[in-house]
Amino acid sequence: MLTNPRSDRVKAVRALSRRSVRSRTGDFLAEGPQAVREAVAFRPDLVRDVYVTPEAAERHAAIVEAARDADVWVNEVTPEVLAAMCDTESPQGIAAVCRVLDLPLHDLLADLPPDALVCVLTNVRDPGNAGTVIRGADAAGADAVIVSDASVDVYNSKVVRSTVGSLWHVPLSVGGAVPDILQALRERGIRLLAADGAGTTLLHDADLTGAHAWVMGNEAWGLPLEVRAACDDVVRVPIHGHAESLNLAMAATICLYASAEARRTSR
């Protein structure tokens, strides 16, 4: 059992809370039983180590057993050690060091189906929003999520927690410049739909057939004019009540589900 919160190993895990360290090592920390369960179930090849307190090992015995069955090293730690490792104030007793799982954009696009549904995050800075959009894309059956270089790091602990395990379910590409992403999608034959409150096309009138990508903008200022101009259509979600607007994650989920329903009825 690891008992020293000031050991080199604990310090190395804690250092993954810094983006520079994640970029250098290619590792990140997934905290909590749901994140660890999904990582072990879907991508055990990317799980380096699991750290678990004795109490959590009993409570989440199935996760620990699955990790060991997948030849993942499971380390018992004291609650003090886990608290020193994790970014959250009250860790849930289990965490895992994982390898990053994003793909080069070209590789991701090459594997998409003919009627692909893609979500593109441009300049999305809020970790909770980014993680919730990834979760919504997973729930809607999207084929990929692409995150631009100007957006929040998807391996930020708050983003990882907000995905509630969906990070391991949806093919992901990160770090590309927005113009390059849009151009690559267009060359792949994927129509670009800008989701923006200033859109002239209402969601229920939008053409959601065939391969298309929803392009989502910044929480505060939306999509720049040049990005909207680069898309095939600018679509807005109608607001029937008195709300001024929808937040990014809510609007993205509504758009993705509309696309999922259109795809379901056309197949």
mmCIF file of C-alpha atoms in Angstrom:
data_model
loop_
_atom_site.group_PDB
_atom_site.id
_atom_site.type_symbol
_atom_site.label_atom_id
_atom_site.label_comp_id
_atom_site.label_asym_id
_atom_site.label_seq_id
_atom_site.Cartn_x
_atom_site.Cartn_y
_atom_site.Cartn_z
ATOM 1 C CA MET A 1 0.000 0.000 0.000
ATOM 2 C CA LEU A 2 1.178 3.505 -0.837
ATOM 3 C CA THR A 3 1.113 5.525 2.377
ATOM 4 C CA ASN A 4 3.357 8.555 1.793
ATOM 5 C CA PRO A 5 1.520 11.544 0.253
ATOM 6 C CA ARG A 6 4.878 13.200 -0.445
ATOM 7 C CA SER A 7 6.447 10.330 -2.391
ATOM 8 C CA ASP A 8 7.810 10.855 -5.891
ATOM 9 C CA ARG A 9 5.104 8.683 -7.413
ATOM 10 C CA VAL A 10 2.340 10.705 -5.766
ATOM 11 C CA LYS A 11 3.960 13.935 -6.922
ATOM 12 C CA ALA A 12 4.207 12.588 -10.491
ATOM 13 C CA VAL A 13 0.498 11.722 -10.557
ATOM 14 C CA ARG A 14 -0.463 15.063 -9.029
ATOM 15 C CA ALA A 15 1.620 16.854 -11.657
ATOM 16 C CA LEU A 16 -0.805 15.593 -14.319
ATOM 17 C CA SER A 17 -3.158 18.356 -13.189
ATOM 18 C CA ARG A 18 -0.905 20.682 -15.232
ATOM 19 C CA ARG A 19 -1.477 20.855 -18.975
ATOM 20 C CA SER A 20 2.250 21.165 -19.693
ATOM 21 C CA VAL A 21 2.916 17.874 -17.904
ATOM 22 C CA ARG A 22 0.055 16.124 -19.688
ATOM 23 C CA SER A 23 1.394 17.337 -23.024
ATOM 24 C CA ARG A 24 4.929 16.194 -22.219
ATOM 25 C CA THR A 25 4.035 12.755 -20.841
ATOM 26 C CA GLY A 26 0.946 11.911 -22.883
ATOM 27 C CA ASP A 27 -0.785 10.857 -19.658
ATOM 28 C CA PHE A 28 -3.772 12.214 -17.760
ATOM 29 C CA LEU A 29 -5.678 11.348 -14.594
ATOM 30 C CA ALA A 30 -9.231 10.004 -14.627
ATOM 31 C CA GLU A 31 -10.913 10.403 -11.254
ATOM 32 C CA GLY A 32 -13.924 8.596 -9.844
ATOM 33 C CA PRO A 33 -15.538 5.179 -10.315
ATOM 34 C CA GLN A 34 -17.486 5.987 -13.486
ATOM 35 C CA ALA A 35 -14.458 7.316 -15.351
ATOM 36 C CA VAL A 36 -12.245 4.424 -14.252
ATOM 37 C CA ARG A 37 -14.949 1.837 -15.002
ATOM 38 C CA GLU A 38 -15.377 3.079 -18.574
ATOM 39 C CA ALA A 39 -11.642 3.413 -19.183
ATOM 40 C CA VAL A 40 -11.038 -0.170 -18.037
ATOM 41 C CA ALA A 41 -14.048 -1.505 -19.950
ATOM 42 C CA PHE A 42 -13.482 0.291 -23.263
ATOM 43 C CA ARG A 43 -9.759 1.109 -23.464
ATOM 44 C CA PRO A 44 -7.802 -0.984 -20.958
ATOM 45 C CA ASP A 45 -4.808 -0.718 -23.282
ATOM 46 C CA LEU A 46 -4.606 2.971 -22.380
ATOM 47 C CA VAL A 47 -4.847 2.527 -18.599
ATOM 48 C CA ARG A 48 -1.414 2.628 -16.983
ATOM 49 C CA ASP A 49 -2.292 2.312 -13.282
ATOM 50 C CA VAL A 50 -5.328 2.274 -11.024
ATOM 51 C CA TYR A 51 -5.098 3.771 -7.535
ATOM 52 C CA VAL A 52 -7.761 2.786 -5.024
ATOM 53 C CA THR A 53 -8.346 3.058 -1.281
ATOM 54 C CA PRO A 54 -9.192 -0.142 0.640
ATOM 55 C CA GLU A 55 -12.761 1.026 1.276
ATOM 56 C CA ALA A 56 -13.295 1.898 -2.393
ATOM 57 C CA ALA A 57 -11.736 -1.405 -3.465
ATOM 58 C CA GLU A 58 -14.508 -3.188 -1.584
ATOM 59 C CA ARG A 59 -17.242 -0.865 -2.832
ATOM 60 C CA HIS A 60 -16.061 -1.062 -6.438
ATOM 61 C CA ALA A 61 -14.794 -4.627 -6.470
ATOM 62 C CA ALA A 62 -16.048 -5.193 -10.029
ATOM 63 C CA ILE A 63 -13.893 -2.339 -11.349
ATOM 64 C CA VAL A 64 -10.829 -3.609 -9.524
ATOM 65 C CA GLU A 65 -11.414 -7.141 -10.790
ATOM 66 C CA ALA A 66 -11.917 -5.937 -14.379
ATOM 67 C CA ALA A 67 -8.699 -3.923 -14.187
ATOM 68 C CA ARG A 68 -6.723 -6.906 -12.921
ATOM 69 C CA ASP A 69 -8.284 -9.158 -15.557
ATOM 70 C CA ALA A 70 -7.067 -6.648 -18.176
ATOM 71 C CA ASP A 71 -3.537 -6.793 -16.712
ATOM 72 C CA VAL A 72 -3.780 -3.238 -15.378
ATOM 73 C CA TRP A 73 -1.684 -2.649 -12.287
ATOM 74 C CA VAL A 74 -3.910 -1.873 -9.272
ATOM 75 C CA ASN A 75 -2.289 0.019 -6.394
ATOM 76 C CA GLU A 76 -3.876 0.287 -2.966
ATOM 77 C CA VAL A 77 -3.384 3.721 -1.400
ATOM 78 C CA THR A 78 -4.457 5.492 1.745
ATOM 79 C CA PRO A 79 -7.176 8.170 1.459
ATOM 80 C CA GLU A 80 -4.486 10.783 2.173
ATOM 81 C CA VAL A 81 -2.404 9.584 -0.771
ATOM 82 C CA LEU A 82 -5.366 9.608 -3.136
ATOM 83 C CA ALA A 83 -6.305 13.112 -1.987
ATOM 84 C CA ALA A 84 -2.748 14.242 -2.725
ATOM 85 C CA MET A 85 -2.935 12.717 -6.203
ATOM 86 C CA CYS A 86 -6.308 14.101 -7.242
ATOM 87 C CA ASP A 87 -7.513 17.521 -8.277
ATOM 88 C CA THR A 88 -10.908 17.271 -6.576
ATOM 89 C CA GLU A 89 -11.423 18.261 -2.955
ATOM 90 C CA SER A 90 -13.239 15.010 -2.135
ATOM 91 C CA PRO A 91 -11.947 12.120 -4.308
ATOM 92 C CA GLN A 92 -14.287 9.158 -4.654
ATOM 93 C CA GLY A 93 -11.701 6.577 -3.663
ATOM 94 C CA ILE A 94 -10.418 5.543 -7.074
ATOM 95 C CA ALA A 95 -8.460 7.090 -9.952
ATOM 96 C CA ALA A 96 -6.486 5.915 -12.955
ATOM 97 C CA VAL A 97 -3.526 7.237 -14.913
ATOM 98 C CA CYS A 98 -4.390 6.853 -18.601
ATOM 99 C CA ARG A 99 -2.739 7.514 -21.933
ATOM 100 C CA VAL A 100 -4.342 10.171 -24.130
ATOM 101 C CA LEU A 101 -6.719 8.666 -26.665
ATOM 102 C CA ASP A 102 -7.223 11.259 -29.394
ATOM 103 C CA LEU A 103 -6.521 10.480 -33.046
ATOM 104 C CA PRO A 104 -4.903 12.507 -35.829
ATOM 105 C CA LEU A 105 -7.669 14.257 -37.763
ATOM 106 C CA HIS A 106 -6.886 12.424 -41.012
ATOM 107 C CA ASP A 107 -7.147 9.024 -39.302
ATOM 108 C CA LEU A 108 -10.392 9.938 -37.561
ATOM 109 C CA LEU A 109 -12.020 11.132 -40.792
ATOM 110 C CA ALA A 110 -10.902 8.055 -42.715
ATOM 111 C CA ASP A 111 -12.927 5.789 -40.406
ATOM 112 C CA LEU A 112 -16.213 7.706 -40.511
ATOM 113 C CA PRO A 113 -19.338 6.067 -41.982
ATOM 114 C CA PRO A 114 -21.036 7.512 -45.111
ATOM 115 C CA ASP A 115 -23.735 9.244 -43.036
ATOM 116 C CA ALA A 116 -21.346 10.502 -40.374
ATOM 117 C CA LEU A 117 -22.514 12.756 -37.562
ATOM 118 C CA VAL A 118 -19.709 14.902 -36.188
ATOM 119 C CA CYS A 119 -19.486 17.605 -33.526
ATOM 120 C CA VAL A 120 -16.820 20.324 -33.798
ATOM 121 C CA LEU A 121 -15.920 22.495 -30.806
ATOM 122 C CA THR A 122 -14.273 25.784 -31.746
ATOM 123 C CA ASN A 123 -12.920 28.068 -29.027
ATOM 124 C CA VAL A 124 -14.900 26.318 -26.311
ATOM 125 C CA ARG A 125 -13.197 27.326 -23.087
ATOM 126 C CA ASP A 126 -15.450 26.097 -20.279
ATOM 127 C CA PRO A 127 -14.464 22.594 -19.061
ATOM 128 C CA GLY A 128 -17.966 21.697 -17.924
ATOM 129 C CA ASN A 129 -19.466 22.675 -21.270
ATOM 130 C CA ALA A 130 -16.843 20.775 -23.253
ATOM 131 C CA GLY A 131 -17.283 17.628 -21.186
ATOM 132 C CA THR A 132 -21.064 17.804 -21.341
ATOM 133 C CA VAL A 133 -21.005 18.217 -25.126
ATOM 134 C CA ILE A 134 -18.821 15.101 -25.434
ATOM 135 C CA ARG A 135 -21.287 13.264 -23.196
ATOM 136 C CA GLY A 136 -24.218 14.498 -25.299
ATOM 137 C CA ALA A 137 -22.460 13.498 -28.519
ATOM 138 C CA ASP A 138 -21.967 10.014 -27.108
ATOM 139 C CA ALA A 139 -25.617 9.758 -26.068
ATOM 140 C CA ALA A 140 -26.795 10.917 -29.491
ATOM 141 C CA GLY A 141 -24.626 8.342 -31.259
ATOM 142 C CA ALA A 142 -22.270 10.839 -32.890
ATOM 143 C CA ASP A 143 -19.370 9.294 -34.779
ATOM 144 C CA ALA A 144 -16.717 11.777 -33.697
ATOM 145 C CA VAL A 145 -15.946 14.898 -31.703
ATOM 146 C CA ILE A 146 -13.289 17.313 -32.953
ATOM 147 C CA VAL A 147 -11.872 19.937 -30.592
ATOM 148 C CA SER A 148 -9.915 22.906 -31.924
ATOM 149 C CA ASP A 149 -6.546 24.106 -30.672
ATOM 150 C CA ALA A 150 -8.100 27.214 -29.112
ATOM 151 C CA SER A 151 -10.431 25.176 -26.909
ATOM 152 C CA VAL A 152 -9.990 23.820 -23.406
ATOM 153 C CA ASP A 153 -7.762 20.764 -22.993
ATOM 154 C CA VAL A 154 -10.086 17.741 -23.046
ATOM 155 C CA TYR A 155 -7.771 15.985 -20.563
ATOM 156 C CA ASN A 156 -8.361 18.695 -17.986
ATOM 157 C CA SER A 157 -9.744 16.897 -14.917
ATOM 158 C CA LYS A 158 -12.955 18.948 -14.981
ATOM 159 C CA VAL A 159 -13.577 18.010 -18.616
ATOM 160 C CA VAL A 160 -12.876 14.332 -17.923
ATOM 161 C CA ARG A 161 -15.295 14.318 -14.977
ATOM 162 C CA SER A 162 -17.975 16.129 -16.996
ATOM 163 C CA THR A 163 -17.900 13.478 -19.721
ATOM 164 C CA VAL A 164 -18.923 10.885 -17.087
ATOM 165 C CA GLY A 165 -17.033 8.178 -18.978
ATOM 166 C CA SER A 166 -18.082 9.187 -22.490
ATOM 167 C CA LEU A 167 -14.526 10.305 -23.219
ATOM 168 C CA TRP A 168 -13.721 6.633 -23.940
ATOM 169 C CA HIS A 169 -16.768 6.035 -26.136
ATOM 170 C CA VAL A 170 -16.523 8.618 -28.934
ATOM 171 C CA PRO A 171 -13.631 8.897 -31.417
ATOM 172 C CA LEU A 172 -11.840 12.156 -30.683
ATOM 173 C CA SER A 173 -9.386 14.468 -32.410
ATOM 174 C CA VAL A 174 -7.900 17.529 -30.719
ATOM 175 C CA GLY A 175 -5.578 20.399 -31.443
ATOM 176 C CA GLY A 176 -6.308 21.356 -35.051
ATOM 177 C CA ALA A 177 -6.794 24.936 -36.223
ATOM 178 C CA VAL A 178 -10.422 25.743 -37.021
ATOM 179 C CA PRO A 179 -9.865 26.551 -40.741
ATOM 180 C CA ASP A 180 -7.928 23.298 -41.200
ATOM 181 C CA ILE A 181 -10.656 21.286 -39.463
ATOM 182 C CA LEU A 182 -13.424 22.770 -41.595
ATOM 183 C CA GLN A 183 -11.432 22.260 -44.788
ATOM 184 C CA ALA A 184 -10.692 18.636 -43.925
ATOM 185 C CA LEU A 185 -14.365 17.955 -43.214
ATOM 186 C CA ARG A 186 -15.411 19.586 -46.475
ATOM 187 C CA GLU A 187 -12.876 17.538 -48.448
ATOM 188 C CA ARG A 188 -14.328 14.432 -46.804
ATOM 189 C CA GLY A 189 -17.756 15.384 -48.167
ATOM 190 C CA ILE A 190 -19.225 16.377 -44.817
ATOM 191 C CA ARG A 191 -21.589 19.356 -44.826
ATOM 192 C CA LEU A 192 -20.924 22.014 -42.205
ATOM 193 C CA LEU A 193 -23.785 23.309 -40.058
ATOM 194 C CA ALA A 194 -22.969 26.276 -37.846
ATOM 195 C CA ALA A 195 -25.057 26.328 -34.674
ATOM 196 C CA ASP A 196 -25.628 29.978 -33.852
ATOM 197 C CA GLY A 197 -28.355 32.095 -32.308
ATOM 198 C CA ALA A 198 -28.157 34.408 -35.311
ATOM 199 C CA GLY A 199 -28.899 31.612 -37.779
ATOM 200 C CA THR A 200 -31.524 32.156 -40.446
ATOM 201 C CA THR A 201 -32.497 28.475 -40.650
ATOM 202 C CA LEU A 202 -34.534 27.027 -37.802
ATOM 203 C CA LEU A 203 -33.453 23.632 -36.548
ATOM 204 C CA HIS A 204 -36.631 21.876 -37.659
ATOM 205 C CA ASP A 205 -36.117 23.252 -41.201
ATOM 206 C CA ALA A 206 -32.452 22.280 -41.494
ATOM 207 C CA ASP A 207 -31.314 19.520 -43.832
ATOM 208 C CA LEU A 208 -29.975 16.873 -41.460
ATOM 209 C CA THR A 209 -29.665 14.093 -44.027
ATOM 210 C CA GLY A 210 -26.329 12.651 -45.101
ATOM 211 C CA ALA A 211 -22.972 13.278 -43.490
ATOM 212 C CA HIS A 212 -22.807 16.546 -41.598
ATOM 213 C CA ALA A 213 -20.950 18.247 -38.771
ATOM 214 C CA TRP A 214 -22.310 20.622 -36.157
ATOM 215 C CA VAL A 215 -19.882 23.491 -35.604
ATOM 216 C CA MET A 216 -20.198 24.931 -32.094
ATOM 217 C CA GLY A 217 -18.754 28.239 -30.937
ATOM 218 C CA ASN A 218 -17.564 29.950 -27.811
ATOM 219 C CA GLU A 219 -19.894 30.175 -24.811
ATOM 220 C CA ALA A 220 -19.832 33.973 -24.701
ATOM 221 C CA TRP A 221 -19.533 35.196 -28.282
ATOM 222 C CA GLY A 222 -20.593 32.248 -30.416
ATOM 223 C CA LEU A 223 -19.058 31.714 -33.832
ATOM 224 C CA PRO A 224 -17.000 34.367 -35.644
ATOM 225 C CA LEU A 225 -18.349 35.662 -38.949
ATOM 226 C CA GLU A 226 -15.622 33.913 -40.940
ATOM 227 C CA VAL A 227 -16.504 30.537 -39.426
ATOM 228 C CA ARG A 228 -20.208 31.018 -40.122
ATOM 229 C CA ALA A 229 -19.352 32.037 -43.685
ATOM 230 C CA ALA A 230 -17.291 28.864 -44.141
ATOM 231 C CA CYS A 231 -20.277 26.660 -43.255
ATOM 232 C CA ASP A 232 -23.022 25.455 -45.566
ATOM 233 C CA ASP A 233 -25.814 26.696 -43.319
ATOM 234 C CA VAL A 234 -26.256 28.619 -40.081
ATOM 235 C CA VAL A 235 -28.896 27.022 -37.885
ATOM 236 C CA ARG A 236 -30.547 28.203 -34.693
ATOM 237 C CA VAL A 237 -32.568 26.381 -32.093
ATOM 238 C CA PRO A 238 -35.939 28.139 -31.760
ATOM 239 C CA ILE A 239 -36.775 29.525 -28.329
ATOM 240 C CA HIS A 240 -40.515 29.427 -27.687
ATOM 241 C CA GLY A 241 -40.486 30.780 -24.155
ATOM 242 C CA HIS A 242 -38.902 33.793 -22.487
ATOM 243 C CA ALA A 243 -35.359 32.440 -22.059
ATOM 244 C CA GLU A 244 -32.785 34.755 -23.593
ATOM 245 C CA SER A 245 -30.650 31.905 -24.908
ATOM 246 C CA LEU A 246 -29.504 28.323 -24.404
ATOM 247 C CA ASN A 247 -26.093 27.453 -23.074
ATOM 248 C CA LEU A 248 -23.620 25.714 -25.344
ATOM 249 C CA ALA A 249 -24.020 22.207 -23.961
ATOM 250 C CA MET A 250 -27.814 22.358 -24.077
ATOM 251 C CA ALA A 251 -27.913 23.709 -27.630
ATOM 252 C CA ALA A 252 -25.337 21.178 -28.824
ATOM 253 C CA THR A 253 -27.274 18.273 -27.338
ATOM 254 C CA ILE A 254 -30.539 19.434 -28.934
ATOM 255 C CA CYS A 255 -28.859 19.748 -32.349
ATOM 256 C CA LEU A 256 -27.137 16.373 -32.075
ATOM 257 C CA TYR A 257 -30.348 14.625 -31.087
ATOM 258 C CA ALA A 258 -32.198 16.230 -34.005
ATOM 259 C CA SER A 259 -29.516 14.813 -36.302
ATOM 260 C CA ALA A 260 -29.666 11.433 -34.596
ATOM 261 C CA GLU A 261 -33.430 11.252 -35.119
ATOM 262 C CA ALA A 262 -33.101 12.262 -38.786
ATOM 263 C CA ARG A 263 -30.464 9.593 -39.298
ATOM 264 C CA ARG A 264 -32.560 6.968 -37.511
ATOM 265 C CA THR A 265 -35.585 7.572 -39.718
ATOM 266 C CA SER A 266 -33.537 7.606 -42.927
ATOM 267 C CA ARG A 267 -31.710 4.318 -42.341
#
